[in-house]
Amino acid sequence: MLRFSKHEITINEIIKNMNIPDRSEYLKGLAQTGQKIMGVLPALYPRELLWAFDIHAAEIWDPPGEILHANAHLQTTICPVVKKSLEFILKEPQTINAGYLFPHTCDSLQNLGTQVKDLIGVSLPIYTFYNPKGRFNNTTIKYYQDILINFQSILEASHGPLEPEKLKAACVLSHKIDTYLMVIQQARMTDHLSLSNHEYFTLMRAQEYLLPQDYLSLLEQVNILEKPAEFSRARLMVSGILPPLPEILVFLDELGVSIVADDLLAVSRRIPKFAMDPPGSPLDYLTDRFFVLPPCSTRGGDLDERVHYLSNRLKESKAHGLLFDMVKFCEPELFDHRLLVKTFRERKTPVLTLETELEDHISGQDKTRIEAFTERLFEIVST
Amino acid sequence: MADLYFSGVDVGSLSTDVSIIDHGGKVLSEIVIPTGVNGSEAAEQAFNAALKLADLTRDSITGITATGYGRASVAFATGKTTEISCHGVGAHHLFPKTGTVIDIGGQDSKVIQIDRQGRMLDFTMNDKCAAGTGRFLEVMANRLDLNLDELSSPLNIEGDSAPISSTCTVFAESEVISLLAKNTPRKEIVHGLQRSIVNRIWSMVTSIGIEGEVTLTGGVAHNKGLVALLEEKLGLTLNIPENPQTVGALGGAHIARRTYQNSLEADSI
């Protein structure tokens, strides 16, 4: 089903060829069937709990369109992920019918939840979910389990009592999806996946809006090659919040650069670092899953642990360089960024930083940056 | 490799520069013309002028590398390479001990680290603002009613300089208007502008570090006051090419030459 396509084809064609439905059309169709849909802001939340209440989580990361009305409510130094989310919410889309969930990913998103609830006012319920910030220990485990139970109670108040079997089934489904994603991720790193950069990230990001059963069906159809494909392409690892803009992904494909590994909040940082046992007790499973995710600036992780993780990924994927694609004004990420760049420069890893405001297209300067960086990578390939 | 010639065509935002070299790397002609509104036409015009100056025909050029922001518009090029790599290679051929290149171009500035073969190792570029670029000086020259030559005149670096922002061209222009309104001597304002660019460049240099000798390229290298301030700030003597504007084009010509040599080696394997 999934196949390698020419880079010149449009983004819509890529989605069509891979049999992935368009995001807004899919959600619109789903809402028309009476499906409960909750708008969920980035990044980490107990999706299994929502599924157990028959609520579909439609994630809101970077809705298209200009930021106009959101600017009236937010400071200029707020990141475009938050601004675009608010712009989307202010349009009161019909597809979202079960409320909005604001995880505590950063202070801006946390405050946005408060603003939307108390100041701006929307007719739908607003939920918050305050992830623990810190490492795996008895305190953070207890705190996480407490907020899971609390969130369950809040959902029960609106959607009726939780059926334990449904939660267990949701955990099994989540485990299956994770297992497939880990295999696909590994296949990407070892050239066992014939997908362009854009196709790969379209596939990985489809989980943001497809029903879990539909997403699982899609993953089951991904063709993992028996032998690694022979590529004379430069290999790149990308770090940041979201994958680079579609135009950049296509441009990298044209330049002969494959993104073979990532450290993106929207993608790899939401996939467990290693295989987990099949779910037993849902509460334990959800807790374990949260703490086996890769290190992340938004969870207040240890920087050394992050450097170690990135180094391993670079080594495992044989990436020739590291691209930091930074969302402008992303506080948690920018705190780590400078030290990460310094560390990898000292290790002689070619590093490039781009800054995005989630525009529709890339600037000429950024194209030059990417091309020059690619020239450097190909020097390494040729030696 | 007798009678083989190579060229680099650098279509920049302000000027289009062409360099033609022979198979031994000797420079035969160099041309700089304003780019204007049509990069493709400027490339054609500059290339023809460079051919004429070198007394060559178009057919005699074996390889042509297009570079600069308008590199995609050079239809007659045999290859294209970013100006970042080209400036590294060009600076290396002029000053072989170069380890760091500072290029202050029309719309952007870059600090490039290169290895002993002139290959780019790392670089940094200014971002989304003309502060610290040739355009910055052009805007300010207009505001001060000076031409670029007058703005480039040697200045006493010990003299007073007016404080001017180094983060934004628009804000800096407002500051210049305020300074003029306060009858601040133009010399002090010019000095302040140069210091502003130098501060901007210095922050880029510190983010990437200095290796080896430092070569300054781009038209702004003609500005003697700025060069003196930059040398003072960096605490070293800069290599200043005779034609700093054509270093990118020269690097392009050498890349075309190297590509041709590599293709010969590949054929002989």
PDB file of N, CA, C and O in Angstrom, chain A residues 265-301:
ATOM      1  N   LEU A 265       9.203  16.154  19.448  1.00  0.00           N
ATOM      2  CA  LEU A 265       8.144  15.988  20.442  1.00  0.00           C
ATOM      3  C   LEU A 265       6.898  15.374  19.806  1.00  0.00           C
ATOM      4  O   LEU A 265       6.231  14.534  20.395  1.00  0.00           O
ATOM      5  N   ALA A 266       6.588  15.787  18.570  1.00  0.00           N
ATOM      6  CA  ALA A 266       5.374  15.293  17.915  1.00  0.00           C
ATOM      7  C   ALA A 266       5.524  13.860  17.407  1.00  0.00           C
ATOM      8  O   ALA A 266       4.536  13.220  17.067  1.00  0.00           O
ATOM      9  N   VAL A 267       6.749  13.367  17.352  1.00  0.00           N
ATOM     10  CA  VAL A 267       6.952  12.030  16.759  1.00  0.00           C
ATOM     11  C   VAL A 267       7.660  11.105  17.770  1.00  0.00           C
ATOM     12  O   VAL A 267       7.013  10.474  18.599  1.00  0.00           O
ATOM     13  N   SER A 268       8.990  11.068  17.716  1.00  0.00           N
ATOM     14  CA  SER A 268       9.708  10.030  18.484  1.00  0.00           C
ATOM     15  C   SER A 268       9.636  10.181  19.996  1.00  0.00           C
ATOM     16  O   SER A 268       9.751   9.190  20.709  1.00  0.00           O
ATOM     17  N   ARG A 269       9.489  11.408  20.464  1.00  0.00           N
ATOM     18  CA  ARG A 269       9.455  11.557  21.933  1.00  0.00           C
ATOM     19  C   ARG A 269       8.147  11.045  22.526  1.00  0.00           C
ATOM     20  O   ARG A 269       7.944  11.107  23.733  1.00  0.00           O
ATOM     21  N   ARG A 270       7.238  10.582  21.647  1.00  0.00           N
ATOM     22  CA  ARG A 270       5.985  10.017  22.150  1.00  0.00           C
ATOM     23  C   ARG A 270       5.935   8.498  21.930  1.00  0.00           C
ATOM     24  O   ARG A 270       4.893   7.878  22.086  1.00  0.00           O
ATOM     25  N   ILE A 271       7.070   7.960  21.508  1.00  0.00           N
ATOM     26  CA  ILE A 271       7.156   6.509  21.296  1.00  0.00           C
ATOM     27  C   ILE A 271       8.109   5.941  22.353  1.00  0.00           C
ATOM     28  O   ILE A 271       9.216   6.463  22.526  1.00  0.00           O
ATOM     29  N   PRO A 272       7.697   4.892  23.063  1.00  0.00           N
ATOM     30  CA  PRO A 272       8.581   4.357  24.112  1.00  0.00           C
ATOM     31  C   PRO A 272       9.988   4.050  23.593  1.00  0.00           C
ATOM     32  O   PRO A 272      10.155   3.660  22.435  1.00  0.00           O
ATOM     33  N   LYS A 273      10.960   4.224  24.481  1.00  0.00           N
ATOM     34  CA  LYS A 273      12.366   3.993  24.116  1.00  0.00           C
ATOM     35  C   LYS A 273      12.617   2.520  23.839  1.00  0.00           C
ATOM     36  O   LYS A 273      13.470   2.170  23.054  1.00  0.00           O
ATOM     37  N   PHE A 274      11.921   1.661  24.568  1.00  0.00           N
ATOM     38  CA  PHE A 274      12.106   0.216  24.358  1.00  0.00           C
ATOM     39  C   PHE A 274      10.762  -0.495  24.514  1.00  0.00           C
ATOM     40  O   PHE A 274       9.802   0.068  25.046  1.00  0.00           O
ATOM     41  N   ALA A 275      10.749  -1.727  24.028  1.00  0.00           N
ATOM     42  CA  ALA A 275       9.493  -2.495  24.020  1.00  0.00           C
ATOM     43  C   ALA A 275       8.986  -2.715  25.439  1.00  0.00           C
ATOM     44  O   ALA A 275       9.751  -3.048  26.338  1.00  0.00           O
ATOM     45  N   MET A 276       7.689  -2.522  25.593  1.00  0.00           N
ATOM     46  CA  MET A 276       7.075  -2.729  26.913  1.00  0.00           C
ATOM     47  C   MET A 276       6.330  -4.059  26.918  1.00  0.00           C
ATOM     48  O   MET A 276       5.888  -4.537  25.875  1.00  0.00           O
ATOM     49  N   ASP A 277       6.168  -4.611  28.118  1.00  0.00           N
ATOM     50  CA  ASP A 277       5.365  -5.832  28.235  1.00  0.00           C
ATOM     51  C   ASP A 277       3.913  -5.494  27.909  1.00  0.00           C
ATOM     52  O   ASP A 277       3.475  -4.361  28.133  1.00  0.00           O
ATOM     53  N   PRO A 278       3.151  -6.490  27.417  1.00  0.00           N
ATOM     54  CA  PRO A 278       1.722  -6.223  27.178  1.00  0.00           C
ATOM     55  C   PRO A 278       1.050  -5.762  28.466  1.00  0.00           C
ATOM     56  O   PRO A 278       1.448  -6.165  29.561  1.00  0.00           O
ATOM     57  N   PRO A 279       0.037  -4.927  28.338  1.00  0.00           N
ATOM     58  CA  PRO A 279      -0.577  -4.319  29.527  1.00  0.00           C
ATOM     59  C   PRO A 279      -1.163  -5.340  30.497  1.00  0.00           C
ATOM     60  O   PRO A 279      -1.817  -6.293  30.078  1.00  0.00           O
ATOM     61  N   GLY A 280      -0.895  -5.117  31.765  1.00  0.00           N
ATOM     62  CA  GLY A 280      -1.557  -5.874  32.818  1.00  0.00           C
ATOM     63  C   GLY A 280      -2.553  -4.930  33.464  1.00  0.00           C
ATOM     64  O   GLY A 280      -3.609  -4.647  32.897  1.00  0.00           O
ATOM     65  N   SER A 281      -2.169  -4.366  34.604  1.00  0.00           N
ATOM     66  CA  SER A 281      -3.028  -3.358  35.238  1.00  0.00           C
ATOM     67  C   SER A 281      -2.944  -2.053  34.428  1.00  0.00           C
ATOM     68  O   SER A 281      -1.833  -1.554  34.182  1.00  0.00           O
ATOM     69  N   PRO A 282      -4.077  -1.514  33.990  1.00  0.00           N
ATOM     70  CA  PRO A 282      -4.035  -0.282  33.177  1.00  0.00           C
ATOM     71  C   PRO A 282      -3.291   0.862  33.864  1.00  0.00           C
ATOM     72  O   PRO A 282      -2.524   1.562  33.213  1.00  0.00           O
ATOM     73  N   LEU A 283      -3.510   1.030  35.176  1.00  0.00           N
ATOM     74  CA  LEU A 283      -2.863   2.157  35.863  1.00  0.00           C
ATOM     75  C   LEU A 283      -1.339   2.006  35.828  1.00  0.00           C
ATOM     76  O   LEU A 283      -0.618   2.972  35.549  1.00  0.00           O
ATOM     77  N   ASP A 284      -0.869   0.799  36.057  1.00  0.00           N
ATOM     78  CA  ASP A 284       0.589   0.566  36.012  1.00  0.00           C
ATOM     79  C   ASP A 284       1.099   0.739  34.583  1.00  0.00           C
ATOM     80  O   ASP A 284       2.172   1.299  34.371  1.00  0.00           O
ATOM     81  N   TYR A 285       0.323   0.243  33.629  1.00  0.00           N
ATOM     82  CA  TYR A 285       0.765   0.337  32.236  1.00  0.00           C
ATOM     83  C   TYR A 285       0.896   1.798  31.818  1.00  0.00           C
ATOM     84  O   TYR A 285       1.898   2.208  31.219  1.00  0.00           O
ATOM     85  N   LEU A 286      -0.126   2.605  32.136  1.00  0.00           N
ATOM     86  CA  LEU A 286      -0.095   4.028  31.752  1.00  0.00           C
ATOM     87  C   LEU A 286       1.068   4.744  32.424  1.00  0.00           C
ATOM     88  O   LEU A 286       1.731   5.582  31.812  1.00  0.00           O
ATOM     89  N   THR A 287       1.328   4.391  33.657  1.00  0.00           N
ATOM     90  CA  THR A 287       2.438   5.022  34.391  1.00  0.00           C
ATOM     91  C   THR A 287       3.775   4.630  33.762  1.00  0.00           C
ATOM     92  O   THR A 287       4.613   5.482  33.476  1.00  0.00           O
ATOM     93  N   ASP A 288       3.922   3.338  33.543  1.00  0.00           N
ATOM     94  CA  ASP A 288       5.190   2.863  32.956  1.00  0.00           C
ATOM     95  C   ASP A 288       5.411   3.508  31.587  1.00  0.00           C
ATOM     96  O   ASP A 288       6.523   3.918  31.264  1.00  0.00           O
ATOM     97  N   ARG A 289       4.355   3.586  30.808  1.00  0.00           N
ATOM     98  CA  ARG A 289       4.502   4.125  29.444  1.00  0.00           C
ATOM     99  C   ARG A 289       4.983   5.576  29.490  1.00  0.00           C
ATOM    100  O   ARG A 289       5.821   5.993  28.705  1.00  0.00           O
ATOM    101  N   PHE A 290       4.428   6.323  30.431  1.00  0.00           N
ATOM    102  CA  PHE A 290       4.836   7.734  30.525  1.00  0.00           C
ATOM    103  C   PHE A 290       6.325   7.848  30.840  1.00  0.00           C
ATOM    104  O   PHE A 290       7.023   8.699  30.293  1.00  0.00           O
ATOM    105  N   PHE A 291       6.818   6.974  31.679  1.00  0.00           N
ATOM    106  CA  PHE A 291       8.208   7.120  32.120  1.00  0.00           C
ATOM    107  C   PHE A 291       9.229   6.408  31.217  1.00  0.00           C
ATOM    108  O   PHE A 291      10.416   6.544  31.431  1.00  0.00           O
ATOM    109  N   VAL A 292       8.751   5.648  30.228  1.00  0.00           N
ATOM    110  CA  VAL A 292       9.730   5.049  29.297  1.00  0.00           C
ATOM    111  C   VAL A 292       9.813   5.845  27.995  1.00  0.00           C
ATOM    112  O   VAL A 292      10.443   5.399  27.044  1.00  0.00           O
ATOM    113  N   LEU A 293       9.204   7.003  27.986  1.00  0.00           N
ATOM    114  CA  LEU A 293       9.339   7.847  26.803  1.00  0.00           C
ATOM    115  C   LEU A 293      10.733   8.479  26.799  1.00  0.00           C
ATOM    116  O   LEU A 293      11.345   8.654  27.852  1.00  0.00           O
ATOM    117  N   PRO A 294      11.247   8.805  25.624  1.00  0.00           N
ATOM    118  CA  PRO A 294      12.581   9.415  25.562  1.00  0.00           C
ATOM    119  C   PRO A 294      12.645  10.728  26.328  1.00  0.00           C
ATOM    120  O   PRO A 294      11.620  11.373  26.574  1.00  0.00           O
ATOM    121  N   PRO A 295      13.853  11.128  26.729  1.00  0.00           N
ATOM    122  CA  PRO A 295      13.988  12.390  27.475  1.00  0.00           C
ATOM    123  C   PRO A 295      13.464  13.574  26.667  1.00  0.00           C
ATOM    124  O   PRO A 295      13.591  13.593  25.447  1.00  0.00           O
ATOM    125  N   CYS A 296      12.877  14.528  27.381  1.00  0.00           N
ATOM    126  CA  CYS A 296      12.211  15.628  26.668  1.00  0.00           C
ATOM    127  C   CYS A 296      12.286  16.902  27.504  1.00  0.00           C
ATOM    128  O   CYS A 296      12.078  16.858  28.726  1.00  0.00           O
ATOM    129  N   SER A 297      12.563  18.004  26.835  1.00  0.00           N
ATOM    130  CA  SER A 297      12.670  19.281  27.532  1.00  0.00           C
ATOM    131  C   SER A 297      11.349  19.655  28.218  1.00  0.00           C
ATOM    132  O   SER A 297      11.348  20.319  29.246  1.00  0.00           O
ATOM    133  N   THR A 298      10.234  19.226  27.656  1.00  0.00           N
ATOM    134  CA  THR A 298       8.938  19.633  28.228  1.00  0.00           C
ATOM    135  C   THR A 298       8.595  18.839  29.494  1.00  0.00           C
ATOM    136  O   THR A 298       7.619  19.143  30.160  1.00  0.00           O
ATOM    137  N   ARG A 299       9.376  17.796  29.782  1.00  0.00           N
ATOM    138  CA  ARG A 299       9.126  17.044  31.008  1.00  0.00           C
ATOM    139  C   ARG A 299      10.191  17.327  32.060  1.00  0.00           C
ATOM    140  O   ARG A 299      10.315  16.611  33.047  1.00  0.00           O
ATOM    141  N   GLY A 300      10.982  18.381  31.783  1.00  0.00           N
ATOM    142  CA  GLY A 300      12.005  18.766  32.756  1.00  0.00           C
ATOM    143  C   GLY A 300      13.079  17.708  32.904  1.00  0.00           C
ATOM    144  O   GLY A 300      13.600  17.476  33.984  1.00  0.00           O
ATOM    145  N   GLY A 301      13.396  17.052  31.791  1.00  0.00           N
ATOM    146  CA  GLY A 301      14.356  15.955  31.842  1.00  0.00           C
ATOM    147  C   GLY A 301      15.778  16.415  32.091  1.00  0.00           C
ATOM    148  O   GLY A 301      16.092  17.601  32.017  1.00  0.00           O
TER     149      GLY A 301
END
